[in-house]
């Protein structure tokens, strides 16, 4: 069996991940206040009315509060992973998009649809990967390796995307890097070190890695997971590829949030250990109510647990903030036009690739399943 301990990753640009305790604590401090049932009903009713009146669509990520996910589904909006959120916003006819998620998701929607107005419940909802990949530092890394194709993860700022050849999400990263490797390309990858290492291992591509991490997935622990698996020997283990190698090594499926949900819905097992943000359990329970879902272990209440499997920035999205977007037009996302135009190239390249190559995507998705390569 593969190791349940992590092997250190070799970094080619040792940028410190700017995910210090202070900014995480600030995010938790901004968590929306709890609404009493009657107040919640009133707020939801008003939001539904305003979404119609203002020609707006609500797009939510699987990690945000379950009430917001339900509201998106009930109003003709959408709940999904970051790839499909981008595609839905671009193709939807509404003039206004409300993106409940984190900053890069709102920026991606605006970059793809400059003619639409894009709003976010809280513009300060960011991501440790985005925070840990400063655009100026990244430009220095790029300048050191002009011979490499620049592939960046969606969880980056518009200013970083403006410097990239390709943007990828966890749904399509494996397929795209595999194709680049087949074309003989060498890759410069940023910012997630775990996803980068995983893709490198699966494709054999020549990749230089930035040293970034997701503070949520970084906390899943290999040894504790092994102990949990021993207690649940029939459980399938589903892991998001932003997790450390010791956790990925024990997975029955490594995949995007959508792939993990599909595995629970379609899978024959009755028990699943889930290594990603616990917000995803809401949709999993709705779609597969009879399956047993077990949260993968993090550091628990120990000093090193900063998120305990819930993203503090995703948690900043609240119903009252959505109401504010609609009533007061607060939280509008702006991206400077030159940056937008430059960032657009790498996003459109990804959307075209994923539309034109459903076969490669499916094959690579298959490759996410343990012990099956993309060859
Ligand atoms: P997905 O693309 O799988 O939805 O992941 C986005 C993300 O931020 C995971 O932490
Ligand atoms: Fe970023 Fe991690 Fe939060 Fe996803 S879960 S938005 S990668 S900090």
Short mmCIF file of C-alpha atoms and ligand atoms in Angstrom, two decimals, residues 63 102 127-129 155 214 216 242 311 313-314, ligand 2:
data_model
loop_
_atom_site.label_atom_id
_atom_site.label_comp_id
_atom_site.label_asym_id
_atom_site.label_seq_id
_atom_site.Cartn_x
_atom_site.Cartn_y
_atom_site.Cartn_z
CA UNK A 63 -19.10 24.65 -0.27
CA UNK A 102 -14.95 33.07 -3.40
CA UNK A 127 -8.86 31.76 -1.04
CA UNK A 128 -5.51 30.80 0.47
CA UNK A 129 -4.26 29.73 -2.96
CA UNK A 155 -8.01 29.69 -7.71
CA UNK A 214 -5.50 25.22 0.30
CA UNK A 216 -8.82 23.41 4.14
CA UNK A 242 -5.88 19.68 -3.18
CA UNK A 311 -13.43 27.10 4.13
CA UNK A 313 -14.04 32.37 3.01
CA UNK A 314 -16.85 30.23 1.59
FE1 LIG B 2 -9.52 28.16 -1.62
FE2 LIG B 2 -9.42 25.95 -0.21
FE3 LIG B 2 -11.37 27.68 0.21
FE4 LIG B 2 -11.28 26.19 -2.07
S1 LIG B 2 -11.58 25.45 0.02
S2 LIG B 2 -11.73 28.37 -1.90
S3 LIG B 2 -9.08 26.12 -2.41
S4 LIG B 2 -9.20 28.03 0.58
#
